[in-house]
Amino acid sequence: MSLVEVEHLVKHFGRDTGLFRGGTRVAAVDDVSFSIDQGETFGLVGESGSGKTTTGRCMLRLIEPTSGAVRFRGENVLEFSRSRLRRARRDMQIVFQDPYSSLNPRMRARKIVEEPLVIHELGSRAERRDRVAELFRLVGLSPAHLDRFPHEFSGGQRQRIGLARALALNPSFVILDEPVSALDVSIQAQVVNLLMDLQRQLTLTYLFIAHDLRLVEHICTRVAVMYLGRIVEIGPAASLFAAPQHPYTRALLSAIPVPDPDASRQRIVLDPASINRNAVLKEIAAGHFAAV
Amino acid sequence: MEPLLRVERLTTVFDLPGGALPAVNDVTFEIQPGETLGLVGESGSGKSVTALSIMRLVQPPGRVAGGRIVFKGQDLLTLDERRMREVRGAGISLIFQEPMTALNPVFSVGDQVAEALIVHGRVSRREARAAVIELLRAVRMPNPESRIADYPHQLSGGQRQRVMIAIALACRPSLVIADEPTTALDVTIQAQILDLLRDMKSQFNLALLLITHDLGVVAEIADRVAVMYAGRIVETGPVRAIFRHPQHPYTRGLLASIPGGAPGQRLKAIDGAVPLLNALPPGCAFNPRCPDRFEPCTTEPPPDYAVGPDQTAKCYLHSPQVGADRRVRPGADPAVGADPSVGADTSVGPYPS
């Protein structure tokens, strides 16, 4: 069953018209639709500027979309009042890419993780204290470090703090926006394992926004590929990676460096002329659609 | 054959209030003419400081504390600053990671490429324009005639990196050091830049020292690989040997942690975190994270052991006194089967900048 449905989502960024110039408008997200099933990890991939982060932020209304609908458990989040939206956000959270800039450097780790509980007025002081310690253990941090400041943690640990904060309100849906790309190689695998463990333990549904296609192939059940604000291909990870249909997906997959000196490298260079911007998504295999 | 560059027992330290921290610790390697050496490591492993040391661009409180850097038979550490300036650009040039910050935003890209040529007396100001256009064409910049008037912010990330490569190649160096040249780029642009570097290498007969954390990039372009950890080169060898038969537990762990295998399976992570330079464990710096640790690892840092043709590893597993049974773990899987959710990232503390 679908937990989240995104329908015809559009976000224009524009500059207002001035006295001497017309307004300019960029469609960062251009008619994007997809749905995410309960318990799945849905991958949203694309290069910088493709609109994947904007899509994620529009879904939580961290950015107000221009039009479209985002249904969460059947209700359109975009029609929620401020107070209704605040309540809804208990259930839908986000972990940001950069663990260095997404934690307030002046707050102790304890406060950072506690803040969502305070804002949503949950629990007494003592209950919050216990909950924060529990969250610390949940993400593999030592409760002995609760009173440290962010700079006293390594990158991997900071991302664990960001994750603890996101999980504080017991959400069912978490947007992971490039959660490991700022981390060192040996730490990435630790955090990925933690994400997979937590998903099983807490029955979480993930939207995983990433550009690391090897990782997406490994952890996602279904994947959508974005290019210039649109989804050009979407389908089960196994089918999409084994038989990519859209020219952009093919070019993208062929560009991944293979960690094997003997791998044959047949690079497919994208010819922008080969992309039909007006093509609509067509089903080419079970559940696998491409705009070709 | 005489190597083009031989770095011999290089040690670069940072003098901080708490003492001298060895960012590069007794590092030795060679690069042959035309060869590509991939220098792999995580942040803080010392790979960028190694590059800066070779160029003699380490800024205080950092300083080269020992060793030799022999380039074309000459120890760069003994040159006066004027002679060293001739080596930079004309002998060895450097490509930085972030092309937006490495280029000067207030000069056109044409001026910046021309500067390299004029400073080294390669061309007169009058000839510079044609030479710059030719260089930009060599790095496959579209419409070089009109692009030379553009400023860095008008170019895409990939085009900026092409300009950086043009500057690096302007004075026909025999060695280019590229420090994470594609890390800031999208994967399709990364592929183009790697192809370009490969072409430039054969066209100009360049040797390349490629610094990266991406093992995929190394597999694509390197002839030989050196793996750095906590300031030391822990394993070095031909690219095929490193990927097929890694001998140091850290190299094995890095390769095993790459996503792959059955979807949804836990990844084989390396436990713990990279140690801080002011809190290095005694003995082998990797020992607290090492699944193969045994008695000698916690006392003395291991020396280099020959582990194959042209392959060495700093690991006591390969000491002649150690039985062969210890070297091959059951299953012969290079994986490091630690549980990352338990006791992960144990080292904390402010990072030395």
XYZ file of C-alpha atoms in Angstrom:
645
model
C 0.000 0.000 0.000
C 1.257 3.476 -0.781
C 2.318 5.571 2.175
C 3.269 8.609 0.124
C 1.984 9.655 -3.274
C 3.447 12.571 -5.187
C 1.221 13.767 -8.012
C 2.164 16.237 -10.734
C 4.491 18.096 -8.393
C 5.812 21.362 -9.853
C 8.205 23.869 -8.359
C 9.179 26.999 -10.255
C 11.933 29.214 -9.011
C 11.642 32.655 -10.457
C 12.782 36.168 -10.333
C 10.025 38.744 -10.254
C 9.534 40.979 -13.188
C 11.394 44.222 -12.784
C 10.892 47.563 -14.381
C 13.219 46.733 -17.249
C 13.114 42.989 -17.479
C 10.638 40.242 -17.683
C 10.562 37.582 -14.994
C 12.676 34.499 -15.481
C 11.392 31.157 -14.394
C 13.077 27.822 -13.903
C 11.085 24.652 -13.495
C 13.272 22.900 -10.902
C 10.626 20.209 -10.528
C 8.497 19.729 -13.580
C 5.432 17.498 -13.245
C 6.873 14.766 -11.051
C 4.712 11.840 -9.901
C 5.616 8.729 -7.957
C 4.428 6.750 -4.975
C 6.280 5.084 -2.140
C 5.009 1.912 -0.525
C 4.987 1.299 3.201
C 8.340 -0.111 4.314
C 10.194 0.375 1.068
C 13.324 2.317 0.259
C 12.611 4.461 -2.748
C 15.666 5.898 -4.505
C 15.615 9.289 -6.209
C 18.741 9.719 -8.300
C 20.069 12.352 -10.634
C 22.917 14.789 -10.977
C 23.222 18.216 -9.404
C 20.429 20.463 -10.625
C 18.148 17.593 -11.569
C 15.599 18.605 -8.915
C 15.905 15.629 -6.580
C 16.606 17.638 -3.430
C 13.912 20.192 -4.302
C 11.427 17.342 -4.736
C 12.275 15.994 -1.282
C 11.982 19.398 0.352
C 8.678 20.137 -1.381
C 7.267 16.909 0.023
C 7.807 18.186 3.579
C 6.910 21.739 2.519
C 10.332 22.961 3.587
C 9.980 24.596 0.174
C 6.437 25.440 -0.918
C 5.726 23.723 -4.229
C 4.070 25.668 -7.047
C 1.427 23.043 -7.738
C 0.618 19.373 -7.483
C -0.255 17.154 -4.569
C 1.672 15.214 -1.946
C -0.544 12.647 -0.290
C 0.607 11.159 2.970
C -1.631 8.339 4.189
C -4.131 9.592 1.626
C -4.250 13.211 2.810
C -2.854 16.076 0.752
C -0.053 17.655 2.774
C -0.115 20.732 0.556
C -3.609 21.610 1.792
C -2.729 21.339 5.471
C -3.016 24.357 7.751
C 0.079 25.385 9.656
C -0.899 23.527 12.802
C -2.005 20.444 10.890
C 1.285 20.490 8.992
C 3.249 20.711 12.207
C 1.485 17.619 13.515
C 2.041 15.807 10.225
C 5.752 16.506 10.389
C 6.041 14.272 13.452
C 5.492 11.455 11.057
C 7.712 12.661 8.199
C 11.279 13.678 8.875
C 14.459 14.459 6.964
C 18.179 13.813 7.405
C 20.377 16.310 5.590
C 23.473 15.704 3.560
C 26.045 17.733 5.375
C 26.517 16.683 9.004
C 28.782 19.690 9.478
C 26.309 22.445 8.628
C 23.047 20.789 9.648
C 23.789 20.700 13.392
C 23.833 23.911 15.418
C 27.455 24.284 16.566
C 26.414 26.057 19.773
C 24.070 23.344 20.971
C 25.093 20.263 22.864
C 24.217 16.964 21.183
C 21.618 16.319 23.882
C 19.776 19.553 23.043
C 19.918 18.918 19.310
C 18.242 15.541 19.666
C 15.802 16.802 22.285
C 14.676 19.852 20.330
C 11.947 18.135 18.276
C 10.432 16.769 21.499
C 10.438 20.257 23.032
C 8.908 21.861 19.943
C 6.154 19.277 19.827
C 5.721 19.485 23.615
C 6.163 15.782 24.163
C 6.970 14.313 27.540
C 8.171 15.730 30.821
C 11.743 16.860 31.251
C 12.702 13.482 32.742
C 10.940 11.551 29.999
C 12.698 13.581 27.340
C 16.034 12.944 29.029
C 15.406 9.196 28.924
C 14.206 9.336 25.345
C 17.327 11.195 24.203
C 19.589 8.623 25.856
C 17.558 5.855 24.236
C 17.902 7.528 20.824
C 21.647 7.844 21.326
C 21.936 4.130 21.932
C 19.622 3.409 19.019
C 21.947 5.118 16.531
C 25.096 3.607 18.047
C 26.338 6.619 19.996
C 27.510 6.420 23.574
C 25.214 8.237 26.040
C 28.448 9.314 27.734
C 28.859 11.809 24.875
C 25.487 13.511 25.307
C 26.961 16.756 26.532
C 29.462 17.190 23.736
C 29.201 19.806 21.040
C 28.960 18.848 17.353
C 32.611 19.701 16.613
C 33.684 17.088 19.140
C 32.199 14.333 16.993
C 33.519 12.801 13.792
C 31.539 13.098 10.551
C 29.990 9.657 10.922
C 28.954 10.394 14.487
C 27.451 13.721 13.472
C 25.327 11.973 10.888
C 24.178 9.622 13.654
C 23.126 12.673 15.684
C 21.154 13.976 12.697
C 19.515 10.590 12.442
C 18.678 10.497 16.164
C 17.057 13.923 15.809
C 15.001 12.735 12.850
C 13.867 9.639 14.744
C 13.022 11.462 17.992
C 9.326 11.805 17.113
C 8.946 8.221 15.937
C 8.259 9.047 12.295
C 7.155 6.416 9.821
C 8.644 8.201 6.795
C 12.173 9.595 6.593
C 13.712 11.488 3.684
C 17.442 10.780 3.517
C 19.042 13.490 1.391
C 22.516 12.225 0.421
C 23.008 10.908 3.967
C 26.455 9.403 3.451
C 28.031 11.300 0.571
C 29.961 13.664 2.864
C 31.433 10.752 4.826
C 34.660 8.839 4.429
C 34.531 5.561 2.552
C 35.086 3.361 5.606
C 32.404 5.240 7.557
C 29.798 5.251 4.753
C 29.254 1.518 5.045
C 28.719 1.805 8.813
C 26.017 4.442 8.393
C 24.358 2.560 5.527
C 24.192 -0.557 7.704
C 22.710 1.492 10.526
C 20.054 2.886 8.177
C 19.110 -0.611 7.023
C 19.031 -1.929 10.610
C 16.823 0.930 11.803
C 14.461 0.456 8.899
C 13.871 -3.153 9.900
C 13.716 -2.416 13.614
C 11.333 0.555 13.382
C 9.526 -0.340 10.121
C 10.552 2.902 8.465
C 9.819 3.983 4.926
C 12.694 5.821 3.241
C 13.015 8.243 0.372
C 16.706 7.933 -0.405
C 18.045 10.853 -2.443
C 21.501 10.110 -3.799
C 23.903 10.332 -6.664
C 25.889 7.235 -5.695
C 24.250 4.721 -7.988
C 26.121 1.721 -6.629
C 24.689 2.437 -3.214
C 21.198 3.060 -4.586
C 21.282 -0.245 -6.406
C 22.259 -1.949 -3.175
C 19.666 -0.571 -0.787
C 16.679 0.634 -2.826
C 13.680 -1.419 -3.824
C 12.512 1.018 -6.489
C 14.294 3.897 -8.182
C 13.342 7.034 -10.106
C 15.891 8.818 -12.296
C 15.506 12.587 -12.561
C 16.855 14.701 -15.389
C 16.254 18.452 -15.689
C 13.340 18.415 -13.273
C 11.555 15.386 -14.670
C 11.455 11.705 -13.944
C 12.741 10.057 -17.103
C 12.717 6.504 -15.808
C 11.220 4.723 -12.821
C 10.987 1.109 -11.802
C 12.149 -1.747 -9.596
C 15.874 -1.349 -8.873
C 16.766 -4.747 -10.292
C 15.008 -4.094 -13.583
C 16.191 -0.502 -13.971
C 19.850 -1.293 -13.321
C 19.838 -4.429 -15.448
C 18.023 -2.936 -18.428
C 18.017 0.862 -18.417
C 15.861 2.231 -21.215
C 16.200 6.003 -21.206
C 19.328 7.421 -22.922
C 20.131 9.492 -19.835
C 19.882 6.499 -17.482
C 22.140 4.549 -19.813
C 24.732 7.332 -19.903
C 24.560 7.740 -16.137
C 25.017 4.040 -15.420
C 27.864 3.715 -17.899
C 29.704 6.620 -16.229
C 29.992 4.947 -12.801
C 33.633 4.058 -12.220
C 33.868 0.314 -11.669
C 36.230 -0.712 -8.877
C 37.768 -3.420 -11.028
C 40.820 -2.737 -13.211
C 39.765 -5.455 -15.657
C 36.169 -4.327 -16.145
C 35.303 -3.493 -19.705
C 34.444 0.160 -19.963
C 31.957 1.073 -22.586
C 31.032 4.597 -21.920
C 27.803 5.848 -23.379
C 27.978 9.560 -24.006
C 24.676 11.350 -23.710
C 23.555 13.041 -26.867
C 21.076 15.671 -25.674
C 19.407 15.490 -29.087
C 18.461 11.882 -28.369
C 16.199 13.005 -25.533
C 12.627 13.715 -26.428
C 11.506 16.205 -23.810
C 7.868 15.596 -24.704
C 7.976 11.833 -24.284
C 5.689 10.482 -21.600
C 6.477 7.604 -19.279
C 5.581 4.285 -20.902
C 5.565 0.911 -19.218
C 8.285 -1.248 -20.751
C 8.386 -4.046 -18.177
C 6.391 -4.858 -15.078
C 6.330 -1.630 -13.055
C 9.241 -0.206 -15.069
C 8.472 3.013 -16.984
C 10.674 5.168 -19.198
C 10.063 8.419 -21.070
C 11.274 7.183 -24.438
C 65.029 3.022 -15.243
C 65.530 6.264 -13.368
C 62.220 7.240 -11.785
C 60.814 10.641 -12.693
C 59.991 11.313 -9.050
C 61.270 9.559 -5.993
C 59.842 10.551 -2.643
C 62.108 9.158 0.028
C 61.203 8.920 3.715
C 59.183 12.123 3.522
C 57.913 13.379 6.874
C 55.766 16.499 7.097
C 54.666 17.688 10.512
C 52.337 20.353 11.816
C 53.747 22.228 14.796
C 50.816 22.655 17.123
C 50.782 23.679 20.782
C 50.464 20.038 21.802
C 53.545 19.004 19.796
C 54.496 18.175 16.216
C 51.818 16.079 14.491
C 53.099 13.878 11.660
C 50.588 14.392 8.821
C 52.952 12.535 6.492
C 55.058 9.951 8.224
C 58.089 8.344 6.568
C 56.504 8.088 3.123
C 58.458 6.568 0.237
C 57.271 6.024 -3.339
C 58.348 6.417 -6.957
C 56.687 7.492 -10.154
C 58.123 6.424 -13.500
C 57.891 8.663 -16.594
C 54.418 8.361 -18.100
C 53.071 6.344 -15.181
C 49.880 6.998 -13.205
C 50.122 6.424 -9.467
C 46.835 6.458 -7.568
C 47.271 7.722 -4.008
C 44.250 6.516 -2.061
C 43.148 7.400 1.426
C 40.425 8.913 3.578
C 40.314 12.472 4.839
C 43.194 13.149 7.164
C 45.299 10.294 5.794
C 47.954 12.729 4.542
C 47.480 12.397 0.801
C 46.937 16.102 0.095
C 49.773 17.117 2.423
C 52.006 14.723 0.479
C 51.100 16.595 -2.724
C 51.741 19.992 -1.153
C 55.044 18.743 0.244
C 56.205 17.701 -3.215
C 55.346 21.186 -4.536
C 56.867 22.785 -1.415
C 53.598 24.570 -0.776
C 53.036 23.418 2.810
C 52.095 26.471 4.877
C 53.083 27.007 8.513
C 52.477 25.567 11.043
C 53.179 22.715 8.652
C 56.734 21.953 7.548
C 58.664 19.213 5.824
C 60.666 17.700 8.670
C 62.664 15.115 6.816
C 63.270 13.078 3.705
C 64.106 13.776 0.063
C 61.974 14.593 -2.953
C 64.052 13.745 -5.991
C 62.588 14.985 -9.267
C 64.633 14.327 -12.412
C 67.677 13.644 -10.271
C 67.365 16.845 -8.254
C 66.335 17.044 -4.591
C 63.576 19.661 -4.599
C 64.018 20.275 -0.885
C 67.479 21.737 -1.527
C 66.473 24.166 -4.298
C 66.247 27.881 -3.636
C 62.820 29.452 -4.050
C 63.592 30.897 -7.500
C 64.608 27.511 -8.923
C 61.629 25.882 -7.218
C 59.298 28.322 -8.976
C 60.640 27.063 -12.296
C 59.816 23.499 -11.297
C 56.258 24.428 -10.369
C 54.217 24.524 -13.538
C 57.057 23.696 -15.929
C 58.208 20.506 -14.202
C 55.350 19.535 -11.913
C 51.911 21.098 -11.869
C 48.966 20.728 -9.555
C 45.243 20.423 -10.226
C 43.046 21.138 -7.232
C 39.782 19.565 -6.216
C 37.508 22.564 -6.279
C 37.789 24.444 -9.565
C 35.547 27.255 -8.340
C 37.882 28.269 -5.536
C 41.117 27.490 -7.363
C 40.334 29.916 -10.191
C 40.423 33.655 -9.593
C 36.871 35.010 -9.974
C 37.919 38.490 -11.189
C 40.071 37.449 -14.146
C 38.819 35.912 -17.365
C 39.790 32.296 -17.890
C 41.895 33.334 -20.894
C 43.964 35.655 -18.696
C 44.474 32.905 -16.152
C 45.701 30.380 -18.693
C 47.886 33.053 -20.314
C 49.419 33.987 -16.967
C 50.985 30.550 -16.644
C 52.506 30.841 -20.123
C 53.781 34.394 -19.665
C 55.214 33.901 -16.170
C 57.306 31.015 -17.434
C 58.380 33.034 -20.501
C 56.835 30.542 -22.922
C 55.167 33.124 -25.089
C 55.044 36.876 -25.452
C 51.853 38.709 -24.595
C 51.120 39.019 -28.328
C 51.352 35.287 -28.929
C 49.474 34.409 -25.778
C 45.974 34.575 -27.206
C 46.610 31.991 -29.899
C 48.446 29.736 -27.439
C 45.589 29.913 -24.943
C 42.996 29.070 -27.586
C 45.092 26.116 -28.644
C 45.340 24.870 -25.049
C 41.627 25.266 -24.440
C 40.967 23.381 -27.643
C 43.320 20.616 -26.446
C 41.232 20.183 -23.289
C 38.129 20.127 -25.509
C 36.559 23.322 -24.292
C 33.663 24.132 -26.601
C 34.111 27.388 -28.585
C 37.490 28.328 -27.109
C 37.660 31.567 -29.148
C 34.689 33.018 -27.326
C 35.239 31.200 -24.018
C 38.569 32.911 -23.262
C 36.692 36.109 -22.365
C 34.425 34.310 -19.890
C 34.831 34.505 -16.140
C 34.882 31.356 -13.994
C 31.317 31.810 -12.756
C 30.062 31.657 -16.344
C 31.413 28.131 -16.774
C 30.015 24.838 -15.542
C 31.966 22.760 -13.025
C 33.289 20.463 -15.730
C 34.380 23.385 -17.923
C 36.169 24.975 -14.972
C 38.038 21.767 -14.379
C 39.010 21.782 -18.083
C 40.441 25.281 -17.581
C 42.387 24.023 -14.554
C 43.781 21.201 -16.653
C 44.701 23.658 -19.428
C 46.606 25.787 -16.886
C 48.312 22.691 -15.501
C 49.411 21.608 -18.995
C 50.371 25.098 -20.233
C 54.081 24.764 -19.538
C 54.391 21.142 -20.605
C 55.181 19.602 -17.219
C 56.311 15.995 -17.061
C 54.347 15.312 -13.872
C 50.822 16.440 -12.992
C 49.511 16.042 -9.460
C 45.712 15.937 -9.478
C 44.170 16.222 -6.001
C 40.629 14.791 -6.134
C 40.137 16.309 -9.612
C 36.639 14.897 -10.086
C 35.237 14.739 -6.558
C 33.183 17.918 -6.898
C 31.761 16.846 -10.270
C 28.740 14.856 -11.335
C 29.404 11.301 -12.392
C 28.888 11.865 -16.138
C 31.200 14.908 -16.023
C 33.676 12.941 -13.932
C 33.795 10.345 -16.688
C 34.565 13.051 -19.277
C 37.349 14.558 -17.155
C 38.908 11.132 -16.519
C 38.834 10.449 -20.261
C 40.451 13.843 -20.849
C 43.209 13.180 -18.293
C 43.887 9.843 -19.952
C 44.135 11.465 -23.394
C 46.330 14.287 -22.127
C 48.622 11.744 -20.526
C 49.316 9.943 -23.756
C 49.371 13.102 -25.861
C 51.854 14.931 -23.635
C 53.587 11.847 -22.209
C 52.695 12.874 -18.684
C 53.155 11.080 -15.435
C 50.180 11.518 -13.117
C 49.908 11.411 -9.357
C 46.166 11.024 -8.838
C 44.951 11.619 -5.316
C 41.505 10.250 -4.600
C 39.320 8.458 -2.108
C 37.343 6.747 -4.885
C 38.541 3.228 -5.594
C 36.469 3.172 -8.779
C 38.417 6.129 -10.169
C 41.700 4.427 -9.236
C 40.697 1.216 -11.002
C 39.859 3.215 -14.121
C 43.040 5.188 -14.501
C 45.934 4.104 -12.259
C 48.861 1.847 -13.187
C 50.026 1.547 -9.614
C 48.344 2.289 -6.291
C 49.565 3.494 -2.903
C 47.124 3.298 0.008
C 47.609 5.815 2.810
C 46.358 5.546 6.354
C 47.114 7.958 9.197
C 50.099 9.489 7.423
C 51.738 6.303 6.187
C 51.595 4.312 2.990
C 50.324 0.976 4.255
C 50.240 -0.862 0.946
C 51.535 -0.268 -2.544
C 51.532 -2.297 -5.726
C 50.326 -2.615 -9.325
C 46.641 -1.754 -9.672
C 45.629 -5.313 -10.553
C 47.433 -6.803 -7.569
C 45.880 -4.278 -5.184
C 42.360 -5.023 -6.398
C 42.796 -8.776 -6.851
C 45.098 -9.627 -3.952
C 45.044 -6.852 -1.368
C 47.415 -7.786 1.446
C 46.876 -5.122 4.067
C 43.736 -5.520 6.193
C 42.883 -1.838 5.637
C 43.018 -2.201 1.838
C 40.917 -5.347 2.116
C 38.423 -3.526 4.322
C 38.125 -0.591 1.930
C 37.493 -2.861 -1.041
C 35.012 -4.979 0.894
C 32.991 -1.956 2.028
C 32.098 -0.957 -1.545
C 28.374 -1.601 -2.072
C 27.851 -4.761 -4.066
C 26.727 -8.306 -3.596
C 23.120 -9.161 -2.915
C 20.868 -6.093 -2.657
C 19.746 -5.252 0.865
C 22.588 -7.188 2.502
C 24.521 -5.418 5.215
C 27.729 -3.889 3.883
C 31.044 -5.096 5.188
C 32.050 -1.971 7.044
C 35.342 -1.302 8.763
C 34.705 -0.867 12.459
C 35.668 2.340 14.247
C 36.963 5.565 12.743
C 40.189 6.997 11.399
C 42.324 7.942 14.413
C 43.253 11.542 15.088
C 46.874 12.450 14.525
C 47.214 13.619 18.117
C 45.867 10.324 19.406
C 47.480 7.670 17.225
C 47.414 4.240 18.819
C 50.789 2.655 19.562
C 52.132 0.246 16.964
C 50.239 -0.018 13.708
C 47.791 2.919 13.489
C 45.122 0.598 12.060
C 45.311 -1.968 14.860
C 42.205 -0.884 16.865
C 40.069 -1.401 13.735
C 41.874 -4.445 12.432
C 40.168 -7.851 12.407
C 43.571 -9.559 12.093
C 45.303 -7.838 14.994
C 47.695 -9.950 17.035
C 50.468 -9.361 19.581
C 53.114 -7.385 17.692
C 50.608 -4.926 16.173
C 50.223 -2.864 19.324
C 53.915 -2.368 20.045
C 55.961 -1.171 17.046
C 54.725 0.238 13.722
C 55.260 -2.545 11.177
C 57.907 -2.187 8.452
C 57.220 -2.795 4.762
C 57.074 -6.457 3.842
C 57.333 -7.644 0.252
C 54.056 -9.432 -0.461
C 54.226 -9.906 -4.212
C 55.993 -8.686 -7.329
C 56.431 -4.952 -6.772
C 53.869 -5.097 -3.927
C 54.539 -4.231 -0.289
C 52.368 -4.039 2.810
C 53.067 -2.655 6.287
C 51.518 -5.512 8.192
C 52.951 -8.095 10.562
C 50.818 -10.762 8.912
C 53.516 -10.828 6.257
C 56.478 -11.074 8.589
C 58.542 -14.191 7.766
C 58.110 -15.295 11.392
C 54.349 -15.491 11.009
C 52.804 -18.704 9.795
C 50.972 -18.713 6.472
C 47.830 -19.989 8.215
C 47.350 -16.629 9.876
C 47.419 -14.766 6.557
C 44.410 -16.497 5.122
C 41.320 -16.184 7.207
C 38.598 -18.818 6.937
C 36.536 -18.212 3.818
C 39.403 -16.191 2.316
C 37.027 -13.266 2.234
C 38.742 -9.905 2.358
C 35.776 -8.679 4.347
C 36.057 -7.140 7.708
C 33.161 -8.668 9.544
C 32.755 -6.157 12.298
C 29.433 -4.975 13.568
C 29.429 -1.241 12.969
C 26.484 -0.484 15.192
C 28.425 -1.566 18.236
C 31.142 0.721 19.466
C 31.447 2.491 16.158
C 33.370 5.724 15.786
C 35.042 5.492 19.123
C 37.627 8.180 18.648
C 36.377 11.654 19.273
C 37.813 15.019 19.904
C 38.468 18.220 18.023
C 40.224 17.701 14.750
C 43.534 19.421 14.240
C 42.948 21.736 11.309
